[in-house]
Amino acid sequence: MAATISRHVFSKMKDLSCPNSNLWKVAKVIQKRCLLSPAFSCNKEWESRLSEPVLSKINTDVLMSQLFIQFEKNGAATAVDMEAFSSKIADVHATQLYLVETLLQKFRKCSQAVSAIESMSHGVIRGYLQLNQAERLLPILQDKLNYGIFPDDTSFCLLLDHFIEKGDLESAVKISIEMMLQDDMTHNAGRLLALYACSKYLEENKESLLAAFTDDNKPQLDDDEDDYVVQRFIPMHNFDDHFDITDEKRLFGRTLDLIGRHGTDCPIHQSYLLIGLALHEDFDKLFGLLEAFIENPENCQQFYREVLQVIELSLAACRFKTETIVREPGSELKEDSEYNARHSLEEKESYIAKYQDMKAKLDETPLIDENLLSDTQELVTKGLQDSLQADIQAYRDQLNTWSEIRKQNIKLQERAFSLKGKQQLLDEKIKELTEKEELLNYFEKQNEISLALLRTGKPVEEVGEVDDTEYVAEPGKRGKKGKLGV
């Protein structure tokens, strides 16, 4: 119903041709609200999950204190306790979130981190969203080494929808980049939301994102003072063109590249694949696709003519290296490998010349002249509506699976605690029997006991008196108190 109203408003807007009118503003608000249905978040199912006996009895403040005590006493906390605590983060006051983040860091660095449960990350993200503190999640998600928060498909969707609804496209793009770094663009709703955020961001920030290259930005060593640091090994930095990318334009391009590859076979996804390759500066693959299209346009996927403009701007904004940096072993910088992976000036000029030759042929081939952004928004809206019910059911099934996993983990933890208690009782009984055996066999092993006492560094005469009930004297002297001594 809302989508019908939205299309009706936009059709009226075209007739009026007044982008600054109130009708335009109303249409934008309706379009924003209709992007992802409120039913997607399954709030009732989530609340039902929190009402389970295990979680409903939890006092968040008490559990937080107990977790800190566990880390202080044992250096670790169980994954089951951390998962239960993450589900109740919404009960923590916003001013105490730094304590939550401290617990996440401690857990990440303890021995139990290898047993972390997937639903823990989901609970953290959902809790921060309920507290309206999504901005604090960005550095946590980007620092996986210290926090260990890996969003699932639904978490990515909730985060993207939150930032898109607020109009914070920059944060939405950062979430999309995190999806790219996890190399997972298979979830339909998440990929479409990421495509929406990236396409809007590209349209609004095209000039700054594709600004002409002016600075060499070569990594420099600090020559003022040498800092000598002990190294356990000499690091050999190798640029992997994925996790090691720091350039904003190339990260953005890599994200669009993966979105286009995993999307449906249509001109829109093909266009963003080409744009992604251009921004990522993977010109060899880009020109390979363009050449195939020029040679046989009937058997290749079409794309939008707007792509050609982005390619031209990206070639102009391509950063090049003036030289290959070679340093002394052990003095290399991490930035050196990324700088050395750039194209040289000669390569950049050859790419520009090659594209100019292809451009004349591309102008003669049939390309799509419609507006790419408006068609993208229509594709995203329709795709989200088509997959809504399937996504909701998948999320419900996931919540049920997580509940079953928690029950199994609680049983395993109770069994482990029971075995540990029995083991402690056995150890205490064995120790008691060993001490009694030493008393009963004192005269038979007198020399061994004396040597053992001497190894402790204490004189044998310092050993205290032994009670009659525990001390067995030698024949003829029983009934008298004695001392263990030689």
mmCIF file of C-alpha atoms in Angstrom, residues 9 12-14 16-28:
data_model
loop_
_atom_site.group_PDB
_atom_site.id
_atom_site.type_symbol
_atom_site.label_atom_id
_atom_site.label_comp_id
_atom_site.label_asym_id
_atom_site.label_seq_id
_atom_site.Cartn_x
_atom_site.Cartn_y
_atom_site.Cartn_z
ATOM 1 C CA VAL A 9 3.377 10.755 -5.416
ATOM 2 C CA LYS A 12 2.486 13.554 -9.625
ATOM 3 C CA MET A 13 5.855 15.101 -8.904
ATOM 4 C CA LYS A 14 6.955 14.579 -12.504
ATOM 5 C CA LEU A 16 4.456 19.339 -11.405
ATOM 6 C CA SER A 17 8.224 19.513 -12.131
ATOM 7 C CA CYS A 18 8.861 21.258 -8.835
ATOM 8 C CA PRO A 19 11.654 19.487 -6.910
ATOM 9 C CA ASN A 20 11.558 22.103 -4.142
ATOM 10 C CA SER A 21 7.858 21.771 -3.420
ATOM 11 C CA ASN A 22 6.336 20.223 -0.299
ATOM 12 C CA LEU A 23 5.111 17.334 -2.418
ATOM 13 C CA TRP A 24 8.717 16.442 -3.215
ATOM 14 C CA LYS A 25 9.624 16.431 0.494
ATOM 15 C CA VAL A 26 6.655 14.201 1.361
ATOM 16 C CA ALA A 27 7.640 11.773 -1.397
ATOM 17 C CA LYS A 28 11.204 11.561 -0.084
#
